[in-house]
């Protein structure tokens, strides 16, 4: 029924069991693909953009040359374990830093875009996309802010978001805003932990405050009549006031 895709509600329950990606010369498991530790898994499909994939190609080439020609022909493709381990450490930290920097840049611009759209929408100056950009007859159109925006009645946009994590330890509900894929903190959250929505639950929210340089976005629930019919009414229970309210004074609040 799900086409082989694990629903986010269930994936959220086991994600903490998954090991992070590492670069090593020792074989290791791959939890998602079901590969055992004794077998090992190595990425090799993108030698043009990943250094570790290129090194794996060189190692395979060296082995093939060693098996079918004289052993000296495997040079200079062969890497010793010591050289590979030293390079793996450098590649790992380079990848971590590059990924983090790229993520920060992308999220900062996405937050800036959202901030700009909210600024214009609350003044009735936000322009709709050109005809044909969206299909108003599509059911997915209801998940875009354009479905609820009326320049004749300026106000906050209504964003569709998906619950990302059902953490009981956070003072907010973690969301991902659809269409622009940035994280948001929904406040307040239910006091009763049993009332917390599961990962994958769809809600519609409005922005309270945004800080692009900190990649911080705080939202509240949109009016109930705009909420998806299939979404459990978790907001009917008592809610907790949390420390995030003090953060609002530091955010770029939207009128």
PDB file of C-alpha atoms in Angstrom:
ATOM      1  CA  UNK A   1       0.000   0.000   0.000  1.00  0.00           C
ATOM      2  CA  UNK A   2       2.953   2.350   0.609  1.00  0.00           C
ATOM      3  CA  UNK A   3       4.865   1.321  -2.522  1.00  0.00           C
ATOM      4  CA  UNK A   4       7.772   0.008  -0.468  1.00  0.00           C
ATOM      5  CA  UNK A   5       8.210   3.307   1.400  1.00  0.00           C
ATOM      6  CA  UNK A   6       8.328   3.172   5.203  1.00  0.00           C
ATOM      7  CA  UNK A   7       5.856   5.732   6.622  1.00  0.00           C
ATOM      8  CA  UNK A   8       7.612   8.550   8.469  1.00  0.00           C
ATOM      9  CA  UNK A   9       5.629   7.718  11.607  1.00  0.00           C
ATOM     10  CA  UNK A  10       7.443   4.378  11.893  1.00  0.00           C
ATOM     11  CA  UNK A  11      10.819   5.548  10.597  1.00  0.00           C
ATOM     12  CA  UNK A  12      10.902   8.182  13.352  1.00  0.00           C
ATOM     13  CA  UNK A  13      10.712   5.405  15.946  1.00  0.00           C
ATOM     14  CA  UNK A  14      13.894   3.686  14.699  1.00  0.00           C
ATOM     15  CA  UNK A  15      15.982   6.519  13.270  1.00  0.00           C
ATOM     16  CA  UNK A  16      17.996   6.787  16.501  1.00  0.00           C
ATOM     17  CA  UNK A  17      19.176   3.196  15.948  1.00  0.00           C
ATOM     18  CA  UNK A  18      20.848   4.011  12.617  1.00  0.00           C
ATOM     19  CA  UNK A  19      24.594   4.561  12.572  1.00  0.00           C
ATOM     20  CA  UNK A  20      25.986   7.745  10.979  1.00  0.00           C
ATOM     21  CA  UNK A  21      28.010   7.491   7.779  1.00  0.00           C
ATOM     22  CA  UNK A  22      31.760   7.077   8.324  1.00  0.00           C
ATOM     23  CA  UNK A  23      34.831   6.593   6.136  1.00  0.00           C
ATOM     24  CA  UNK A  24      37.016   3.687   7.188  1.00  0.00           C
ATOM     25  CA  UNK A  25      39.308   0.997   5.770  1.00  0.00           C
ATOM     26  CA  UNK A  26      37.512  -1.572   7.950  1.00  0.00           C
ATOM     27  CA  UNK A  27      34.320  -3.213   6.599  1.00  0.00           C
ATOM     28  CA  UNK A  28      31.141  -2.049   8.327  1.00  0.00           C
ATOM     29  CA  UNK A  29      27.356  -2.563   8.181  1.00  0.00           C
ATOM     30  CA  UNK A  30      24.752  -0.552   6.287  1.00  0.00           C
ATOM     31  CA  UNK A  31      21.539  -0.564   8.314  1.00  0.00           C
ATOM     32  CA  UNK A  32      19.156   0.722   5.616  1.00  0.00           C
ATOM     33  CA  UNK A  33      20.423  -1.725   2.979  1.00  0.00           C
ATOM     34  CA  UNK A  34      20.623  -4.630   5.423  1.00  0.00           C
ATOM     35  CA  UNK A  35      24.329  -5.265   4.815  1.00  0.00           C
ATOM     36  CA  UNK A  36      26.069  -7.091   7.666  1.00  0.00           C
ATOM     37  CA  UNK A  37      29.329  -5.949   9.241  1.00  0.00           C
ATOM     38  CA  UNK A  38      31.345  -8.851   7.856  1.00  0.00           C
ATOM     39  CA  UNK A  39      30.323  -7.947   4.307  1.00  0.00           C
ATOM     40  CA  UNK A  40      30.947  -4.216   4.363  1.00  0.00           C
ATOM     41  CA  UNK A  41      29.679  -1.412   2.173  1.00  0.00           C
ATOM     42  CA  UNK A  42      31.593   1.139   0.108  1.00  0.00           C
ATOM     43  CA  UNK A  43      30.399   4.016  -2.055  1.00  0.00           C
ATOM     44  CA  UNK A  44      31.857   3.851  -5.526  1.00  0.00           C
ATOM     45  CA  UNK A  45      29.327   5.312  -7.970  1.00  0.00           C
ATOM     46  CA  UNK A  46      30.516   8.936  -8.134  1.00  0.00           C
ATOM     47  CA  UNK A  47      34.308   9.142  -8.651  1.00  0.00           C
ATOM     48  CA  UNK A  48      33.996  12.527 -10.370  1.00  0.00           C
ATOM     49  CA  UNK A  49      32.599  14.274  -7.303  1.00  0.00           C
ATOM     50  CA  UNK A  50      33.646  12.172  -4.304  1.00  0.00           C
ATOM     51  CA  UNK A  51      37.301  11.565  -3.501  1.00  0.00           C
ATOM     52  CA  UNK A  52      36.600   8.373  -1.572  1.00  0.00           C
ATOM     53  CA  UNK A  53      34.775   6.898  -4.592  1.00  0.00           C
ATOM     54  CA  UNK A  54      37.781   7.697  -6.804  1.00  0.00           C
ATOM     55  CA  UNK A  55      40.146   5.984  -4.365  1.00  0.00           C
ATOM     56  CA  UNK A  56      37.893   2.915  -4.353  1.00  0.00           C
ATOM     57  CA  UNK A  57      38.067   2.871  -8.160  1.00  0.00           C
ATOM     58  CA  UNK A  58      41.865   3.011  -7.972  1.00  0.00           C
ATOM     59  CA  UNK A  59      41.934   0.131  -5.482  1.00  0.00           C
ATOM     60  CA  UNK A  60      39.779  -2.043  -7.748  1.00  0.00           C
ATOM     61  CA  UNK A  61      41.922  -1.158 -10.750  1.00  0.00           C
ATOM     62  CA  UNK A  62      45.081  -2.031  -8.814  1.00  0.00           C
ATOM     63  CA  UNK A  63      43.619  -5.398  -7.817  1.00  0.00           C
ATOM     64  CA  UNK A  64      42.572  -6.233 -11.375  1.00  0.00           C
ATOM     65  CA  UNK A  65      45.996  -5.275 -12.711  1.00  0.00           C
ATOM     66  CA  UNK A  66      47.697  -7.360 -10.028  1.00  0.00           C
ATOM     67  CA  UNK A  67      45.594 -10.399 -10.928  1.00  0.00           C
ATOM     68  CA  UNK A  68      45.964 -10.210 -14.706  1.00  0.00           C
ATOM     69  CA  UNK A  69      49.402  -8.626 -15.207  1.00  0.00           C
ATOM     70  CA  UNK A  70      52.676  -8.430 -13.345  1.00  0.00           C
ATOM     71  CA  UNK A  71      52.306  -7.055  -9.827  1.00  0.00           C
ATOM     72  CA  UNK A  72      54.340  -3.939 -10.596  1.00  0.00           C
ATOM     73  CA  UNK A  73      51.634  -2.774 -13.014  1.00  0.00           C
ATOM     74  CA  UNK A  74      49.239  -2.083 -10.177  1.00  0.00           C
ATOM     75  CA  UNK A  75      51.280   1.022  -9.307  1.00  0.00           C
ATOM     76  CA  UNK A  76      50.513   3.900  -8.890  1.00  0.00           C
ATOM     77  CA  UNK A  77      46.858   2.891  -8.355  1.00  0.00           C
ATOM     78  CA  UNK A  78      47.413   0.882  -5.201  1.00  0.00           C
ATOM     79  CA  UNK A  79      47.025   2.592  -1.818  1.00  0.00           C
ATOM     80  CA  UNK A  80      48.450   1.013   1.325  1.00  0.00           C
ATOM     81  CA  UNK A  81      46.222   0.718   4.404  1.00  0.00           C
ATOM     82  CA  UNK A  82      48.266   3.385   6.191  1.00  0.00           C
ATOM     83  CA  UNK A  83      47.929   5.853   3.316  1.00  0.00           C
ATOM     84  CA  UNK A  84      44.226   5.114   2.921  1.00  0.00           C
ATOM     85  CA  UNK A  85      43.520   5.590   6.640  1.00  0.00           C
ATOM     86  CA  UNK A  86      45.394   8.902   6.741  1.00  0.00           C
ATOM     87  CA  UNK A  87      43.510  10.157   3.695  1.00  0.00           C
ATOM     88  CA  UNK A  88      40.158   8.869   4.984  1.00  0.00           C
ATOM     89  CA  UNK A  89      40.451  11.042   8.098  1.00  0.00           C
ATOM     90  CA  UNK A  90      41.128  14.155   6.020  1.00  0.00           C
ATOM     91  CA  UNK A  91      38.275  13.372   3.623  1.00  0.00           C
ATOM     92  CA  UNK A  92      35.836  12.749   6.476  1.00  0.00           C
ATOM     93  CA  UNK A  93      36.419  16.104   8.166  1.00  0.00           C
ATOM     94  CA  UNK A  94      36.408  17.913   4.823  1.00  0.00           C
ATOM     95  CA  UNK A  95      33.040  16.342   3.977  1.00  0.00           C
ATOM     96  CA  UNK A  96      31.557  17.195   7.384  1.00  0.00           C
ATOM     97  CA  UNK A  97      32.649  20.834   7.180  1.00  0.00           C
ATOM     98  CA  UNK A  98      31.594  21.222   3.532  1.00  0.00           C
ATOM     99  CA  UNK A  99      28.179  19.668   4.197  1.00  0.00           C
ATOM    100  CA  UNK A 100      27.625  21.865   7.251  1.00  0.00           C
ATOM    101  CA  UNK A 101      28.626  25.037   5.406  1.00  0.00           C
ATOM    102  CA  UNK A 102      26.450  24.177   2.411  1.00  0.00           C
ATOM    103  CA  UNK A 103      23.472  23.455   4.657  1.00  0.00           C
ATOM    104  CA  UNK A 104      23.870  26.741   6.546  1.00  0.00           C
ATOM    105  CA  UNK A 105      24.048  28.741   3.315  1.00  0.00           C
ATOM    106  CA  UNK A 106      21.015  27.050   1.777  1.00  0.00           C
ATOM    107  CA  UNK A 107      18.909  27.353   4.933  1.00  0.00           C
ATOM    108  CA  UNK A 108      19.877  31.004   5.445  1.00  0.00           C
ATOM    109  CA  UNK A 109      18.677  31.902   1.943  1.00  0.00           C
ATOM    110  CA  UNK A 110      15.510  29.833   2.384  1.00  0.00           C
ATOM    111  CA  UNK A 111      14.754  31.642   5.661  1.00  0.00           C
ATOM    112  CA  UNK A 112      15.418  34.961   3.926  1.00  0.00           C
ATOM    113  CA  UNK A 113      12.994  34.023   1.145  1.00  0.00           C
ATOM    114  CA  UNK A 114      10.301  33.106   3.670  1.00  0.00           C
ATOM    115  CA  UNK A 115      10.924  36.327   5.599  1.00  0.00           C
ATOM    116  CA  UNK A 116      10.607  38.395   2.436  1.00  0.00           C
ATOM    117  CA  UNK A 117       7.399  36.635   1.368  1.00  0.00           C
ATOM    118  CA  UNK A 118       5.866  37.217   4.795  1.00  0.00           C
ATOM    119  CA  UNK A 119       6.844  40.890   4.730  1.00  0.00           C
ATOM    120  CA  UNK A 120       5.167  41.429   1.380  1.00  0.00           C
ATOM    121  CA  UNK A 121       2.105  39.268   2.142  1.00  0.00           C
ATOM    122  CA  UNK A 122       1.338  41.187   5.330  1.00  0.00           C
ATOM    123  CA  UNK A 123       1.251  44.355   3.287  1.00  0.00           C
ATOM    124  CA  UNK A 124      -0.751  42.920   0.396  1.00  0.00           C
ATOM    125  CA  UNK A 125       2.193  43.339  -1.977  1.00  0.00           C
ATOM    126  CA  UNK A 126       3.132  39.695  -2.572  1.00  0.00           C
ATOM    127  CA  UNK A 127       2.506  38.725  -6.176  1.00  0.00           C
ATOM    128  CA  UNK A 128       1.056  35.340  -7.127  1.00  0.00           C
ATOM    129  CA  UNK A 129       3.184  33.052  -9.328  1.00  0.00           C
ATOM    130  CA  UNK A 130       2.595  33.417 -13.077  1.00  0.00           C
ATOM    131  CA  UNK A 131      -0.281  31.409 -14.629  1.00  0.00           C
ATOM    132  CA  UNK A 132       0.665  27.777 -15.132  1.00  0.00           C
ATOM    133  CA  UNK A 133       3.261  27.736 -12.345  1.00  0.00           C
ATOM    134  CA  UNK A 134       0.783  25.888 -10.105  1.00  0.00           C
ATOM    135  CA  UNK A 135      -2.335  23.946 -11.012  1.00  0.00           C
ATOM    136  CA  UNK A 136      -5.135  25.220  -8.725  1.00  0.00           C
ATOM    137  CA  UNK A 137      -7.122  22.047  -9.491  1.00  0.00           C
ATOM    138  CA  UNK A 138      -4.386  19.809  -8.114  1.00  0.00           C
ATOM    139  CA  UNK A 139      -4.890  18.533  -4.543  1.00  0.00           C
ATOM    140  CA  UNK A 140      -1.276  19.512  -3.867  1.00  0.00           C
ATOM    141  CA  UNK A 141      -2.171  23.160  -4.492  1.00  0.00           C
ATOM    142  CA  UNK A 142      -3.767  23.224  -1.041  1.00  0.00           C
ATOM    143  CA  UNK A 143      -0.307  22.615   0.425  1.00  0.00           C
ATOM    144  CA  UNK A 144       1.048  25.873  -1.011  1.00  0.00           C
ATOM    145  CA  UNK A 145       0.662  29.272   0.702  1.00  0.00           C
ATOM    146  CA  UNK A 146      -0.915  30.648  -2.475  1.00  0.00           C
ATOM    147  CA  UNK A 147      -4.117  28.692  -1.822  1.00  0.00           C
ATOM    148  CA  UNK A 148      -4.855  30.909   1.210  1.00  0.00           C
ATOM    149  CA  UNK A 149      -3.329  34.232   0.170  1.00  0.00           C
ATOM    150  CA  UNK A 150      -5.568  37.138  -0.743  1.00  0.00           C
ATOM    151  CA  UNK A 151      -3.797  40.463  -1.411  1.00  0.00           C
ATOM    152  CA  UNK A 152      -7.084  42.241  -0.688  1.00  0.00           C
ATOM    153  CA  UNK A 153      -6.884  40.920   2.888  1.00  0.00           C
ATOM    154  CA  UNK A 154      -3.225  41.316   3.937  1.00  0.00           C
ATOM    155  CA  UNK A 155      -2.031  39.001   6.671  1.00  0.00           C
ATOM    156  CA  UNK A 156       0.358  36.166   7.503  1.00  0.00           C
ATOM    157  CA  UNK A 157       0.783  33.371   4.991  1.00  0.00           C
ATOM    158  CA  UNK A 158      -0.468  29.884   5.751  1.00  0.00           C
ATOM    159  CA  UNK A 159       2.266  27.273   5.322  1.00  0.00           C
ATOM    160  CA  UNK A 160       1.797  23.522   5.182  1.00  0.00           C
ATOM    161  CA  UNK A 161       4.298  21.635   7.323  1.00  0.00           C
ATOM    162  CA  UNK A 162       5.044  18.052   8.309  1.00  0.00           C
ATOM    163  CA  UNK A 163       5.938  16.869  11.806  1.00  0.00           C
ATOM    164  CA  UNK A 164       9.549  15.726  11.607  1.00  0.00           C
ATOM    165  CA  UNK A 165      10.196  14.287  15.038  1.00  0.00           C
ATOM    166  CA  UNK A 166       7.988  13.185  17.928  1.00  0.00           C
ATOM    167  CA  UNK A 167      10.521  14.050  20.603  1.00  0.00           C
ATOM    168  CA  UNK A 168       9.187  14.160  24.158  1.00  0.00           C
ATOM    169  CA  UNK A 169      12.235  16.095  25.375  1.00  0.00           C
ATOM    170  CA  UNK A 170      11.858  19.247  23.289  1.00  0.00           C
ATOM    171  CA  UNK A 171       9.738  22.203  24.418  1.00  0.00           C
ATOM    172  CA  UNK A 172       8.357  22.492  20.873  1.00  0.00           C
ATOM    173  CA  UNK A 173       7.126  20.311  18.009  1.00  0.00           C
ATOM    174  CA  UNK A 174       9.722  19.915  15.263  1.00  0.00           C
ATOM    175  CA  UNK A 175       8.341  20.580  11.769  1.00  0.00           C
ATOM    176  CA  UNK A 176       9.593  20.806   8.192  1.00  0.00           C
ATOM    177  CA  UNK A 177       7.926  23.472   6.062  1.00  0.00           C
ATOM    178  CA  UNK A 178       6.757  21.951   2.777  1.00  0.00           C
ATOM    179  CA  UNK A 179       7.883  23.482  -0.528  1.00  0.00           C
ATOM    180  CA  UNK A 180      10.986  25.143   0.962  1.00  0.00           C
ATOM    181  CA  UNK A 181      12.132  22.303   3.264  1.00  0.00           C
ATOM    182  CA  UNK A 182      13.306  24.300   6.277  1.00  0.00           C
ATOM    183  CA  UNK A 183      12.807  23.318   9.892  1.00  0.00           C
ATOM    184  CA  UNK A 184      10.469  25.152  12.221  1.00  0.00           C
ATOM    185  CA  UNK A 185       9.523  25.030  15.900  1.00  0.00           C
ATOM    186  CA  UNK A 186       5.811  24.843  16.593  1.00  0.00           C
ATOM    187  CA  UNK A 187       4.758  26.371  19.912  1.00  0.00           C
ATOM    188  CA  UNK A 188       3.208  25.773  22.269  1.00  0.00           C
ATOM    189  CA  UNK A 189       3.252  21.996  22.515  1.00  0.00           C
ATOM    190  CA  UNK A 190       0.834  19.701  24.390  1.00  0.00           C
ATOM    191  CA  UNK A 191       1.648  19.090  28.045  1.00  0.00           C
ATOM    192  CA  UNK A 192       0.457  15.492  27.756  1.00  0.00           C
ATOM    193  CA  UNK A 193       3.147  13.569  25.865  1.00  0.00           C
ATOM    194  CA  UNK A 194       0.527  11.133  24.598  1.00  0.00           C
ATOM    195  CA  UNK A 195      -1.027  14.020  22.650  1.00  0.00           C
ATOM    196  CA  UNK A 196       2.159  14.776  20.691  1.00  0.00           C
ATOM    197  CA  UNK A 197       1.586  14.285  16.943  1.00  0.00           C
ATOM    198  CA  UNK A 198       3.506  11.518  15.203  1.00  0.00           C
ATOM    199  CA  UNK A 199       6.144  12.169  12.569  1.00  0.00           C
ATOM    200  CA  UNK A 200       4.507  12.586   9.189  1.00  0.00           C
ATOM    201  CA  UNK A 201       1.460  14.420  10.559  1.00  0.00           C
ATOM    202  CA  UNK A 202       0.531  17.344   8.317  1.00  0.00           C
ATOM    203  CA  UNK A 203      -0.410  20.715   9.833  1.00  0.00           C
ATOM    204  CA  UNK A 204      -0.850  24.272   8.605  1.00  0.00           C
ATOM    205  CA  UNK A 205       0.987  27.008  10.435  1.00  0.00           C
ATOM    206  CA  UNK A 206       1.670  30.741  10.490  1.00  0.00           C
ATOM    207  CA  UNK A 207       4.994  32.416  11.216  1.00  0.00           C
ATOM    208  CA  UNK A 208       5.585  34.129  14.562  1.00  0.00           C
ATOM    209  CA  UNK A 209       9.236  35.058  14.096  1.00  0.00           C
ATOM    210  CA  UNK A 210      12.193  34.270  11.862  1.00  0.00           C
ATOM    211  CA  UNK A 211      15.937  34.828  12.101  1.00  0.00           C
ATOM    212  CA  UNK A 212      17.738  33.858   8.855  1.00  0.00           C
ATOM    213  CA  UNK A 213      21.261  34.160  10.254  1.00  0.00           C
ATOM    214  CA  UNK A 214      20.444  31.744  13.075  1.00  0.00           C
ATOM    215  CA  UNK A 215      18.286  29.505  10.877  1.00  0.00           C
ATOM    216  CA  UNK A 216      15.532  29.885  13.474  1.00  0.00           C
ATOM    217  CA  UNK A 217      11.847  29.823  12.613  1.00  0.00           C
ATOM    218  CA  UNK A 218       9.041  29.780  15.187  1.00  0.00           C
ATOM    219  CA  UNK A 219       5.463  29.129  14.100  1.00  0.00           C
ATOM    220  CA  UNK A 220       1.999  28.707  15.543  1.00  0.00           C
ATOM    221  CA  UNK A 221      -0.983  26.717  14.316  1.00  0.00           C
ATOM    222  CA  UNK A 222      -3.160  28.332  11.655  1.00  0.00           C
ATOM    223  CA  UNK A 223      -6.919  28.555  12.353  1.00  0.00           C
ATOM    224  CA  UNK A 224      -8.547  25.160  12.763  1.00  0.00           C
ATOM    225  CA  UNK A 225     -10.740  25.539   9.679  1.00  0.00           C
ATOM    226  CA  UNK A 226      -7.556  25.548   7.571  1.00  0.00           C
ATOM    227  CA  UNK A 227      -6.157  22.357   9.088  1.00  0.00           C
ATOM    228  CA  UNK A 228      -6.218  19.128   7.020  1.00  0.00           C
ATOM    229  CA  UNK A 229      -9.254  17.000   7.787  1.00  0.00           C
ATOM    230  CA  UNK A 230      -7.116  13.914   8.441  1.00  0.00           C
ATOM    231  CA  UNK A 231      -4.887  15.637  11.023  1.00  0.00           C
ATOM    232  CA  UNK A 232      -5.563  14.562  14.647  1.00  0.00           C
ATOM    233  CA  UNK A 233      -6.779  17.551  16.714  1.00  0.00           C
ATOM    234  CA  UNK A 234      -3.859  17.398  19.172  1.00  0.00           C
ATOM    235  CA  UNK A 235      -4.253  21.119  19.971  1.00  0.00           C
ATOM    236  CA  UNK A 236      -7.502  20.431  21.827  1.00  0.00           C
ATOM    237  CA  UNK A 237      -5.463  19.441  24.898  1.00  0.00           C
ATOM    238  CA  UNK A 238      -3.685  21.730  27.368  1.00  0.00           C
ATOM    239  CA  UNK A 239      -0.482  23.321  26.114  1.00  0.00           C
ATOM    240  CA  UNK A 240       2.719  24.315  27.849  1.00  0.00           C
ATOM    241  CA  UNK A 241       4.348  27.728  27.757  1.00  0.00           C
ATOM    242  CA  UNK A 242       8.070  27.261  27.224  1.00  0.00           C
ATOM    243  CA  UNK A 243      11.339  29.173  27.116  1.00  0.00           C
ATOM    244  CA  UNK A 244      10.958  29.869  23.395  1.00  0.00           C
ATOM    245  CA  UNK A 245       8.654  32.745  24.237  1.00  0.00           C
ATOM    246  CA  UNK A 246      11.671  34.589  25.653  1.00  0.00           C
ATOM    247  CA  UNK A 247      13.470  34.031  22.355  1.00  0.00           C
ATOM    248  CA  UNK A 248      10.824  36.014  20.528  1.00  0.00           C
ATOM    249  CA  UNK A 249      12.240  39.304  21.770  1.00  0.00           C
ATOM    250  CA  UNK A 250      15.479  38.495  19.926  1.00  0.00           C
ATOM    251  CA  UNK A 251      13.814  37.409  16.695  1.00  0.00           C
ATOM    252  CA  UNK A 252      12.882  39.593  13.783  1.00  0.00           C
ATOM    253  CA  UNK A 253       9.185  39.588  14.606  1.00  0.00           C
ATOM    254  CA  UNK A 254       6.723  40.003  11.802  1.00  0.00           C
ATOM    255  CA  UNK A 255       3.810  42.445  12.148  1.00  0.00           C
TER     256      UNK A 255
END
